[in-house]
Amino acid sequence: MDDPTVSSTAAPPLTGARKMPLRRAGSGAVGDRVFAALAYAAGMLVLVLLGGIILSLLIGGLPAFRAFGPHFLVDANWDPVQQQYGAAVPIYGTLITSVLALLIAVPLAFGIAFWLTELAPAWLRRPVGTAVELLAAVPSIIYGMWGFFMIVPFMSSYVQPFVIDGLADVPVLSDLFQGPPFGTGIATAALILAVMVIPFIAATMRDVFQTVPAVFKESAYGVGCTTWEVMRSIVIPYTRVSVMGGIMLGLGRALGETMAVTFVIGNTNRISPSLFGPGNTIASLVALEFPESPAGSLKLASLLALGFILFVISFIVLAISRLLLRPRAGA
Amino acid sequence: MSASTVNPVGSRGPARDPRVAAMLSRRRQRRNMVAAGLCMAATTVGLALLALILATLLWLGAGGVHWSVFAHSTRPPGSGGGLLNAIVGSLIQTGLGTVIGTPIGLLVGTYLSEYAGNSRLGGAVRFVSDVLLSAPSILIGLFVYAVLVNPFNGFSGIAGSVALAVIVIPIVVRTTEDMLRLIPVSLREAAVALGAPKWKSIVFVCYRAALDGIATGVLLAIARVAGETAPLLFTSLGNLNWSTSLTQPMASLPVTIYQYAGSAFDDWVQLAWVGALLITFGVLALNILARVVLRPRV
């Protein structure tokens, strides 16, 4: 540790040429300061952006928060004629579609990640992994169109009549799956969302599965464990926290998804007890109602207030996901 | 990692009876086969979904690809018309958004990797950037609407570009920081030993060494914003006429698809499928290109 300081203080008398190094150091210092300032300013800009998003939504939504108070959160009305707006239905729709989507997506994503890390032959890992990642790259509007023209007719003519008839005599499930088979609705939206978040969750799971030290797995194989037992007893316990982080990341994606949901959810502002019933989410309601909301209207303020609520929900989810996915200090 | 979970035989101890042992072994093998089969099925489902989406796009979109799609702007239903204004609008806004967002993202990534270290402020910037990376894009659209559209009286192409730039920034930040961190300290030390100031060692040594990784990030960012619809609904709005003015509402492929797909006119729906085909294969091509660029590093 001492050597550099010694040599640097000793260097000038040795070289003798004091002027050149000094001037160079001077011009470099100006460039350094400018560059550092630029980098610092860019870093601060990111913080300002987040602050700007929060503030603009909050300020824009203030008239709605002021007009309706906390009641805004639990009011199920959305009545442009009476100028009465509430957030309960879209909040419910956002949460239920996202949670249902996760219920479908997590097992599939887990299967894909497990297959890619432990089971797949080496030459297939890369192409299949890339294909799954490409699923995440397909724009959400495409999922919306595909869902609207392919999945909705499929649901209304095959899945829904079958399920509604099949469960008609089962006490609780018949209420959950009832109503006319429109094809659109909460269940269809959840299905599309599931397809969209599978690649995100699968990619995260695959990455965290790969962090398990090989020696742990080899020890388990060494005592005669099957691949599944290694997965269950070594890989999952080791990566539990990060896997939860990946699931939360998928949830964060699902909560704010707009275009795909707008196409297939049916866009009705009431809470339907049936999962086949139509509904809406915060994002789909904002996208649909925005064109009919003139600047300065209470309706626009309500939409911005909804945006603020969505931001708070997804911020919390994404923050938890980041905390869980943080590389562990010890590893 | 208790013994009971590793060893399914449990507390009964090793099965000394060979028949019991064989039975237990068969059961464990069976369970393993079932798990493997289910995982394989899950992967097949994932791949089938991708194939199904691409097949649908080809099936419904390829038939409508015609020179007039690229030669005409959008027109009223039943009078021909193409997607030229939407394609050009998308190119302009995606290009401008990338041009605005990339240098900022590059600098933020540099700040995080070279200047912030493990400081609390750096941690905050990194965290916020990661949150922005996954934040709902519709909210970014609302933000730009509140900041650029509402006060300046109108939807505009520049507002759309800014919204896309906000999406580009965190993507570039992530790859830039990761790539700069991969560069060995010895390379930086070599630059400093030659008398290069820090900024020169970053720009001429580190950036150059990390170039393919950073390029990958930019390509992925372009692919991501090219398909964005929600933020453009509130910023550039869409425009059914030919317009390249940045201060006017501007058409874009995703917004046009959105408007046309929901319409009742067959020729508009057909054009929407063509647009969907174009944008999807464009985006996927960019993604594959990005992976090819990164390949030597992985």
XYZ file of C-alpha atoms in Angstrom:
629
model
C 0.000 0.000 0.000
C 2.879 2.340 0.684
C 4.686 1.859 -2.570
C 2.507 3.970 -4.907
C 2.633 7.030 -2.660
C 6.337 6.718 -2.245
C 6.984 6.381 -5.947
C 4.609 9.198 -6.883
C 6.270 11.651 -4.553
C 9.642 10.455 -5.681
C 8.826 10.467 -9.387
C 9.127 14.169 -10.357
C 12.727 14.672 -9.267
C 13.691 11.436 -10.993
C 12.163 12.218 -14.382
C 13.039 15.855 -14.297
C 10.445 16.741 -16.973
C 7.871 18.333 -14.672
C 6.090 20.502 -17.169
C 4.738 17.865 -19.531
C 3.127 15.573 -16.961
C 1.611 18.563 -15.196
C 0.001 19.974 -18.308
C -1.292 16.577 -19.324
C -2.718 16.026 -15.911
C -4.363 19.423 -16.153
C -6.122 18.857 -19.466
C -7.128 15.363 -18.392
C -8.568 16.736 -15.200
C -10.891 19.097 -17.085
C -12.061 16.284 -19.351
C -12.461 14.051 -16.335
C -14.534 16.610 -14.512
C -16.790 17.225 -17.509
C -17.264 13.519 -18.161
C -17.896 12.736 -14.519
C -20.405 15.576 -14.336
C -22.192 14.261 -17.422
C -22.359 10.737 -16.026
C -23.527 12.049 -12.670
C -26.180 14.224 -14.312
C -27.449 11.255 -16.343
C -27.660 9.183 -13.180
C -29.645 11.906 -11.465
C -31.892 12.191 -14.529
C -33.043 8.619 -13.892
C -34.091 9.575 -10.372
C -35.788 12.698 -11.734
C -37.665 10.567 -14.275
C -39.102 8.337 -11.592
C -39.958 11.355 -9.463
C -41.516 13.002 -12.502
C -43.686 9.966 -13.246
C -44.920 9.809 -9.659
C -45.521 13.558 -9.382
C -47.197 13.972 -12.766
C -49.630 11.142 -12.044
C -50.282 12.369 -8.524
C -50.821 15.988 -9.536
C -52.907 14.992 -12.546
C -55.019 12.719 -10.382
C -55.378 15.195 -7.548
C -58.765 16.575 -8.648
C -60.179 13.041 -8.563
C -58.630 12.233 -5.201
C -59.971 15.530 -3.881
C -63.458 15.055 -5.313
C -63.949 11.471 -4.160
C -61.522 11.099 -1.266
C -60.539 7.649 -0.058
C -63.927 6.440 -1.268
C -62.390 6.468 -4.775
C -60.593 3.230 -3.944
C -63.715 1.273 -3.039
C -66.303 2.878 -5.317
C -67.425 0.528 -8.078
C -69.073 3.216 -10.216
C -67.666 4.497 -13.477
C -70.343 6.843 -14.664
C -69.311 9.649 -17.039
C -72.884 10.968 -17.123
C -73.128 11.472 -13.372
C -69.426 12.425 -13.175
C -69.031 9.672 -10.618
C -65.805 7.673 -10.831
C -64.413 4.893 -8.692
C -61.406 2.631 -8.915
C -62.714 -0.564 -7.325
C -63.591 -2.435 -10.524
C -60.337 -1.816 -12.416
C -58.249 -2.509 -9.312
C -60.114 -5.780 -8.811
C -59.711 -6.654 -12.494
C -56.008 -5.856 -12.452
C -55.319 -7.997 -9.407
C -57.518 -10.965 -10.358
C -56.233 -11.242 -13.936
C -52.611 -10.957 -12.804
C -52.958 -13.516 -10.031
C -54.822 -15.964 -12.276
C -52.162 -15.450 -14.937
C -49.468 -16.339 -12.417
C -51.353 -19.478 -11.375
C -51.199 -20.631 -14.989
C -47.756 -19.279 -15.828
C -45.654 -20.306 -12.825
C -45.955 -24.103 -13.223
C -45.300 -23.861 -16.951
C -42.373 -21.482 -16.472
C -40.953 -23.738 -13.792
C -41.203 -26.715 -16.109
C -39.457 -24.854 -18.907
C -36.687 -23.609 -16.608
C -36.170 -27.053 -15.101
C -36.071 -28.670 -18.515
C -33.619 -26.084 -19.813
C -31.200 -26.367 -16.879
C -31.267 -30.067 -16.006
C -32.953 -32.180 -18.622
C -32.357 -30.758 -22.079
C -29.544 -32.133 -24.200
C -26.809 -29.525 -24.438
C -27.305 -28.842 -28.143
C -30.985 -28.015 -27.586
C -30.545 -25.660 -24.637
C -29.538 -22.612 -26.572
C -32.095 -22.736 -29.404
C -34.988 -23.594 -27.092
C -33.912 -20.964 -24.575
C -33.744 -18.401 -27.367
C -37.177 -19.399 -28.650
C -38.671 -18.906 -25.195
C -36.980 -15.513 -24.968
C -38.420 -14.591 -28.359
C -41.861 -15.258 -26.905
C -41.120 -12.354 -24.570
C -40.085 -10.158 -27.479
C -43.385 -10.416 -29.346
C -45.066 -7.004 -28.922
C -48.072 -6.953 -26.642
C -50.360 -5.622 -29.369
C -49.698 -8.855 -31.281
C -50.762 -10.882 -28.263
C -53.885 -8.756 -28.131
C -54.743 -9.348 -31.766
C -53.904 -13.012 -31.601
C -55.991 -13.364 -28.458
C -58.899 -11.483 -29.974
C -59.029 -13.360 -33.267
C -57.834 -16.818 -32.146
C -58.245 -17.405 -28.420
C -61.572 -15.618 -27.959
C -63.424 -17.695 -30.614
C -61.727 -20.815 -29.285
C -62.839 -20.032 -25.738
C -66.395 -19.165 -26.712
C -67.027 -22.178 -28.919
C -65.027 -24.908 -27.185
C -63.744 -24.155 -23.702
C -66.443 -22.061 -22.104
C -69.620 -23.998 -23.081
C -67.906 -27.191 -22.049
C -66.746 -25.838 -18.683
C -70.037 -24.047 -17.930
C -72.072 -27.193 -18.631
C -69.613 -29.465 -16.935
C -69.557 -27.497 -13.708
C -73.238 -26.497 -13.643
C -73.986 -28.870 -10.769
C -70.875 -28.208 -8.693
C -71.799 -25.761 -5.909
C -68.996 -23.164 -5.814
C -67.394 -23.714 -9.194
C -70.686 -23.219 -11.041
C -70.793 -19.633 -9.739
C -67.184 -19.093 -10.671
C -67.717 -20.311 -14.223
C -71.137 -19.157 -15.330
C -72.776 -16.814 -17.782
C -72.944 -16.640 -21.553
C -69.822 -17.872 -23.353
C -68.705 -14.621 -24.981
C -65.132 -15.775 -25.191
C -63.861 -12.472 -23.832
C -63.544 -11.856 -20.122
C -61.357 -12.216 -17.071
C -60.317 -15.823 -17.745
C -59.286 -15.126 -21.339
C -57.312 -12.053 -20.274
C -55.563 -14.107 -17.607
C -54.728 -16.760 -20.197
C -53.148 -14.242 -22.567
C -51.281 -12.590 -19.690
C -49.986 -15.989 -18.648
C -48.552 -16.607 -22.118
C -46.906 -13.200 -21.962
C -45.255 -13.593 -18.555
C -44.146 -17.234 -18.958
C -40.928 -16.258 -20.773
C -40.017 -13.637 -18.155
C -40.475 -16.011 -15.243
C -38.873 -18.928 -17.078
C -35.804 -16.867 -18.041
C -35.335 -15.611 -14.469
C -35.796 -19.097 -13.013
C -33.340 -20.576 -15.490
C -30.758 -17.947 -14.582
C -31.125 -18.507 -10.837
C -31.147 -22.290 -11.214
C -27.803 -21.974 -12.926
C -26.346 -20.204 -9.889
C -26.526 -23.396 -7.811
C -22.942 -24.573 -7.307
C -22.350 -27.725 -9.301
C -20.731 -29.411 -6.332
C -24.059 -29.366 -4.423
C -25.867 -31.049 -7.269
C -23.046 -33.494 -7.872
C -23.065 -34.486 -4.217
C -26.767 -35.239 -4.445
C -26.342 -37.209 -7.642
C -23.444 -38.950 -5.954
C -25.655 -40.353 -3.196
C -28.048 -41.637 -5.858
C -30.666 -38.909 -6.175
C -32.772 -38.745 -9.310
C -32.855 -35.503 -11.281
C -36.208 -34.607 -9.767
C -34.926 -35.232 -6.252
C -31.927 -32.988 -6.927
C -34.339 -30.337 -8.133
C -36.618 -30.643 -5.145
C -34.043 -31.026 -2.413
C -31.080 -29.004 -3.665
C -31.971 -26.529 -6.395
C -35.321 -25.274 -5.115
C -34.264 -24.760 -1.488
C -31.108 -23.026 -2.649
C -32.888 -20.667 -5.056
C -36.234 -20.244 -3.258
C -35.818 -16.526 -2.631
C -34.714 -15.679 -6.156
C -37.489 -17.816 -7.643
C -39.995 -15.743 -5.678
C -38.261 -12.660 -7.069
C -38.733 -13.955 -10.603
C -42.411 -14.620 -9.954
C -42.848 -11.107 -8.588
C -41.150 -9.754 -11.704
C -43.730 -11.613 -13.786
C -46.494 -10.220 -11.593
C -45.148 -6.714 -12.144
C -45.294 -7.300 -15.889
C -48.819 -8.671 -15.765
C -50.199 -5.818 -13.651
C -49.339 -3.105 -16.136
C -49.962 -4.958 -19.375
C -52.244 -2.859 -21.535
C -52.812 -3.722 -25.156
C -53.228 -7.472 -24.889
C -55.734 -7.138 -22.072
C -57.685 -4.344 -23.748
C -58.454 -6.624 -26.684
C -59.828 -9.576 -24.746
C -61.179 -8.553 -21.348
C -64.589 -7.383 -22.526
C -64.240 -3.881 -21.085
C -67.218 -3.756 -18.764
C -67.123 -1.758 -15.606
C -68.629 -4.104 -13.117
C -67.319 -6.809 -10.861
C -68.553 -10.087 -12.222
C -68.583 -13.081 -9.886
C -67.884 -15.340 -12.856
C -64.372 -15.667 -14.214
C -65.902 -15.895 -17.688
C -67.579 -12.533 -17.137
C -66.214 -9.353 -18.684
C -64.325 -6.780 -16.656
C -61.490 -4.333 -17.073
C -58.106 -3.541 -15.631
C -56.564 -0.198 -14.733
C -54.412 -0.219 -17.848
C -57.197 -1.288 -20.215
C -59.617 1.273 -18.801
C -57.061 4.062 -19.164
C -56.257 3.045 -22.741
C -59.911 2.845 -23.729
C -61.312 5.889 -21.965
C -58.436 8.255 -22.554
C -59.513 9.339 -26.077
C -62.892 10.398 -24.686
C -61.421 12.367 -21.801
C -60.840 16.022 -22.624
C -57.959 17.786 -20.913
C -58.941 19.231 -17.561
C -61.987 16.998 -17.123
C -62.694 15.091 -13.951
C -62.649 11.920 -16.038
C -59.081 12.516 -17.156
C -58.104 13.270 -13.563
C -59.684 9.979 -12.518
C -57.718 8.134 -15.200
C -54.477 9.738 -14.013
C -55.410 8.841 -10.440
C -55.881 5.247 -11.622
C -52.458 5.474 -13.236
C -51.038 6.613 -9.913
C -52.626 3.642 -8.144
C -51.233 1.268 -10.781
C -47.830 2.846 -10.339
C -47.918 2.358 -6.582
C -48.982 -1.286 -6.926
C -46.386 -2.149 -9.545
C -43.664 -0.183 -7.772
C -44.218 -2.211 -4.611
C -44.228 -5.486 -6.539
C -41.132 -4.593 -8.565
C -39.302 -3.319 -5.484
C -39.966 -6.617 -3.694
C -38.826 -8.484 -6.780
C -35.561 -6.512 -6.889
C -34.914 -7.132 -3.208
C -35.489 -10.863 -3.632
C -33.390 -11.080 -6.786
C -30.474 -9.166 -5.279
C -27.346 -11.279 -5.509
C -26.720 -12.727 -2.090
C -23.879 -11.149 -0.170
C -22.188 -14.444 0.635
C -22.277 -16.059 -2.777
C -31.291 -29.966 3.445
C -32.504 -32.537 5.885
C -31.876 -36.182 5.253
C -35.571 -36.953 5.068
C -36.085 -34.856 1.956
C -33.014 -36.131 0.180
C -33.701 -39.723 0.995
C -37.312 -40.655 0.238
C -36.926 -43.860 2.190
C -37.230 -41.649 5.259
C -36.533 -42.626 8.828
C -37.150 -46.302 8.213
C -33.543 -46.627 7.217
C -32.106 -48.362 4.190
C -34.358 -50.970 2.709
C -32.447 -54.163 3.307
C -34.994 -56.365 1.639
C -33.960 -56.326 -2.037
C -37.579 -56.535 -3.178
C -38.533 -53.468 -1.118
C -35.433 -51.693 -2.344
C -36.298 -52.449 -5.941
C -39.858 -51.274 -5.424
C -38.683 -48.023 -3.838
C -36.184 -47.476 -6.583
C -38.867 -48.038 -9.220
C -41.155 -45.598 -7.468
C -38.474 -42.941 -7.380
C -37.607 -43.532 -11.001
C -41.276 -43.317 -11.924
C -41.636 -40.046 -10.075
C -38.587 -38.732 -11.856
C -40.002 -39.766 -15.223
C -43.317 -38.060 -14.494
C -41.571 -34.825 -13.467
C -39.348 -34.913 -16.538
C -42.325 -35.634 -18.765
C -44.300 -32.728 -17.331
C -41.354 -30.379 -17.783
C -40.939 -31.513 -21.340
C -44.637 -30.919 -21.894
C -44.350 -27.399 -20.445
C -41.483 -26.618 -22.798
C -43.448 -28.021 -25.716
C -46.392 -25.810 -24.804
C -44.111 -22.772 -24.721
C -42.604 -23.543 -28.098
C -45.988 -24.417 -29.562
C -47.353 -21.039 -28.476
C -44.562 -19.225 -30.283
C -45.086 -21.364 -33.372
C -48.848 -20.815 -33.186
C -48.493 -17.040 -32.999
C -46.033 -16.920 -35.887
C -48.161 -19.301 -37.955
C -51.257 -17.186 -37.340
C -49.424 -14.062 -38.427
C -48.113 -15.724 -41.577
C -51.434 -17.320 -42.386
C -53.495 -14.158 -41.994
C -50.867 -11.555 -42.805
C -48.766 -12.898 -45.639
C -51.702 -12.943 -48.057
C -52.120 -9.194 -47.675
C -48.512 -8.258 -48.329
C -48.600 -6.293 -51.548
C -46.612 -3.420 -52.973
C -49.486 -1.025 -52.259
C -48.998 -1.599 -48.521
C -45.641 0.119 -48.794
C -46.667 2.648 -51.436
C -49.778 4.247 -49.949
C -50.743 5.828 -46.695
C -53.763 4.727 -44.721
C -57.035 5.484 -46.503
C -60.728 5.190 -45.702
C -62.056 1.635 -45.776
C -62.744 0.184 -49.188
C -60.397 2.491 -51.118
C -57.167 0.562 -51.073
C -54.556 2.273 -49.018
C -51.480 0.969 -47.282
C -49.384 1.467 -44.210
C -46.672 3.771 -45.523
C -47.359 6.601 -43.069
C -47.468 4.147 -40.176
C -44.223 2.450 -41.210
C -42.418 5.757 -41.689
C -43.874 7.135 -38.450
C -42.715 4.076 -36.555
C -39.231 4.355 -38.057
C -38.991 8.049 -37.176
C -40.219 7.684 -33.619
C -38.249 4.522 -32.889
C -35.126 6.064 -34.410
C -35.476 9.348 -32.573
C -36.336 7.612 -29.313
C -33.221 5.469 -29.645
C -31.065 8.470 -30.529
C -32.293 10.363 -27.474
C -32.282 7.436 -25.071
C -29.034 5.684 -25.961
C -26.497 8.375 -24.934
C -28.349 8.981 -21.681
C -28.529 5.276 -20.928
C -24.867 4.892 -21.829
C -23.876 7.671 -19.423
C -26.044 6.274 -16.632
C -24.502 2.835 -17.114
C -21.051 4.436 -17.054
C -21.930 6.336 -13.889
C -23.090 3.136 -12.191
C -20.106 1.072 -13.249
C -17.242 3.585 -13.112
C -18.230 6.327 -10.682
C -20.938 5.245 -8.272
C -19.187 2.151 -6.960
C -21.140 0.829 -4.026
C -22.368 4.212 -2.877
C -25.901 4.624 -1.621
C -26.736 7.074 -4.404
C -25.498 4.647 -7.012
C -27.593 1.921 -5.438
C -30.646 4.172 -5.633
C -30.025 4.969 -9.310
C -29.535 1.281 -10.092
C -32.715 0.346 -8.241
C -34.800 3.065 -9.906
C -33.442 2.136 -13.320
C -34.395 -1.495 -12.730
C -37.886 -0.446 -11.654
C -38.240 1.699 -14.785
C -37.142 -1.297 -16.842
C -40.265 -3.196 -15.807
C -42.620 -0.285 -15.114
C -45.881 -0.395 -17.100
C -45.235 1.439 -20.358
C -48.723 2.953 -20.281
C -47.650 5.000 -17.249
C -44.665 6.354 -19.140
C -47.142 7.430 -21.818
C -49.292 9.188 -19.224
C -46.198 10.870 -17.785
C -45.096 12.235 -21.139
C -48.682 13.286 -21.829
C -48.693 15.287 -18.600
C -45.268 16.810 -19.227
C -45.071 17.353 -22.981
C -48.506 16.992 -24.570
C -50.855 18.747 -22.210
C -48.773 21.884 -21.497
C -47.686 22.325 -25.125
C -51.102 21.929 -26.552
C -51.046 18.851 -28.616
C -50.022 15.358 -29.500
C -46.790 15.216 -31.443
C -44.233 12.882 -32.920
C -41.585 14.335 -30.647
C -43.654 13.473 -27.561
C -43.939 9.904 -28.846
C -40.188 9.761 -29.380
C -39.518 11.036 -25.862
C -41.853 8.414 -24.396
C -39.963 5.710 -26.303
C -36.642 7.214 -25.169
C -37.736 6.847 -21.541
C -38.260 3.135 -22.254
C -34.907 2.850 -24.048
C -32.854 4.353 -21.204
C -33.142 1.592 -18.569
C -32.518 -1.154 -21.151
C -29.284 0.497 -22.288
C -28.318 1.201 -18.665
C -28.628 -2.455 -17.733
C -26.491 -3.806 -20.583
C -23.934 -0.987 -20.407
C -23.322 -1.450 -16.703
C -23.126 -5.233 -17.008
C -20.742 -5.034 -19.949
C -18.462 -2.402 -18.375
C -18.231 -4.497 -15.228
C -16.982 -7.440 -17.284
C -13.958 -5.469 -18.443
C -10.902 -6.440 -16.448
C -9.382 -3.831 -14.159
C -5.971 -4.521 -15.740
C -7.230 -2.985 -18.995
C -8.141 0.234 -17.185
C -4.855 0.191 -15.311
C -2.988 -0.190 -18.575
C -4.749 2.877 -19.976
C -4.026 4.890 -16.841
C -0.401 3.754 -16.870
C -0.050 5.221 -20.360
C -1.131 8.560 -18.927
C -4.707 8.551 -20.195
C -7.153 10.480 -18.059
C -10.060 8.471 -16.690
C -12.566 9.669 -19.265
C -10.286 8.655 -22.112
C -9.724 5.255 -20.600
C -13.509 4.845 -20.364
C -14.387 6.160 -23.812
C -11.501 4.791 -25.856
C -10.685 1.610 -23.966
C -13.714 0.409 -22.003
C -16.420 1.420 -24.488
C -14.469 -0.125 -27.308
C -13.970 -3.355 -25.437
C -17.640 -3.458 -24.450
C -18.909 -2.348 -27.845
C -20.630 -5.556 -28.905
C -22.408 -5.876 -25.572
C -23.581 -2.282 -25.635
C -24.719 -2.714 -29.247
C -26.744 -5.717 -28.132
C -28.462 -3.588 -25.516
C -29.296 -0.920 -28.065
C -30.669 -3.496 -30.512
C -32.838 -5.030 -27.797
C -34.047 -1.563 -26.846
C -34.982 -0.804 -30.456
C -36.810 -4.117 -30.692
C -38.681 -3.361 -27.496
C -39.854 0.149 -28.377
C -40.664 -0.647 -32.002
C -43.644 -2.665 -30.810
C -44.778 -0.343 -28.034
C -48.359 0.821 -28.413
C -49.649 2.064 -25.083
C -47.238 4.977 -24.585
C -47.853 6.226 -28.126
C -51.623 6.369 -27.637
C -51.158 9.318 -25.285
C -48.249 11.038 -26.980
C -48.143 10.807 -30.778
C -51.792 9.675 -30.914
C -51.659 8.265 -34.439
C -52.441 9.983 -37.696
C -54.390 8.641 -40.638
C -52.724 11.069 -43.049
C -49.203 11.309 -44.319
C -47.163 13.444 -41.947
C -43.521 13.536 -40.990
C -43.791 16.701 -38.916
C -42.491 16.107 -35.425
C -44.835 18.692 -33.962
C -47.948 17.046 -35.384
C -49.646 13.815 -34.370
C -47.746 10.973 -36.011
C -48.861 7.563 -37.184
C -47.111 4.432 -36.009
C -47.438 0.791 -36.926
C -48.588 -0.475 -33.499
C -51.206 2.258 -33.041
C -52.507 1.733 -36.581
C -52.756 -1.997 -35.906
C -54.707 -1.207 -32.749
C -57.121 1.078 -34.606
C -57.546 -1.256 -37.581
C -57.768 -4.568 -35.755
C -60.771 -3.395 -33.787
C -62.558 -1.971 -36.820
C -65.476 -3.564 -38.642
C -63.939 -3.323 -42.123
C -62.377 -6.409 -43.606
C -59.719 -4.562 -45.581
C -58.633 -2.662 -42.461
C -58.426 -5.865 -40.441
C -56.387 -7.383 -43.266
C -54.008 -4.414 -43.162
C -53.750 -4.803 -39.402
C -52.586 -8.393 -39.895
C -50.039 -7.265 -42.465
C -48.796 -4.633 -40.019
C -48.660 -7.219 -37.247
C -46.663 -9.547 -39.480
C -44.207 -6.779 -40.382
C -43.667 -5.604 -36.848
C -43.371 -9.048 -35.296
C -40.853 -10.345 -37.791
C -38.952 -7.069 -37.622
C -38.774 -7.252 -33.842
C -37.842 -10.924 -33.807
C -35.170 -10.329 -36.449
C -33.669 -7.575 -34.286
C -33.703 -9.894 -31.291
C -31.964 -12.672 -33.172
C -29.450 -10.174 -34.559
C -28.776 -8.936 -31.021
C -28.124 -12.494 -29.887
C -25.779 -13.120 -32.787
C -23.856 -9.961 -31.902
C -23.532 -11.018 -28.286
C -22.736 -14.617 -29.065
C -18.913 -14.500 -28.930
C -19.120 -13.155 -25.384
C -21.446 -15.694 -23.858
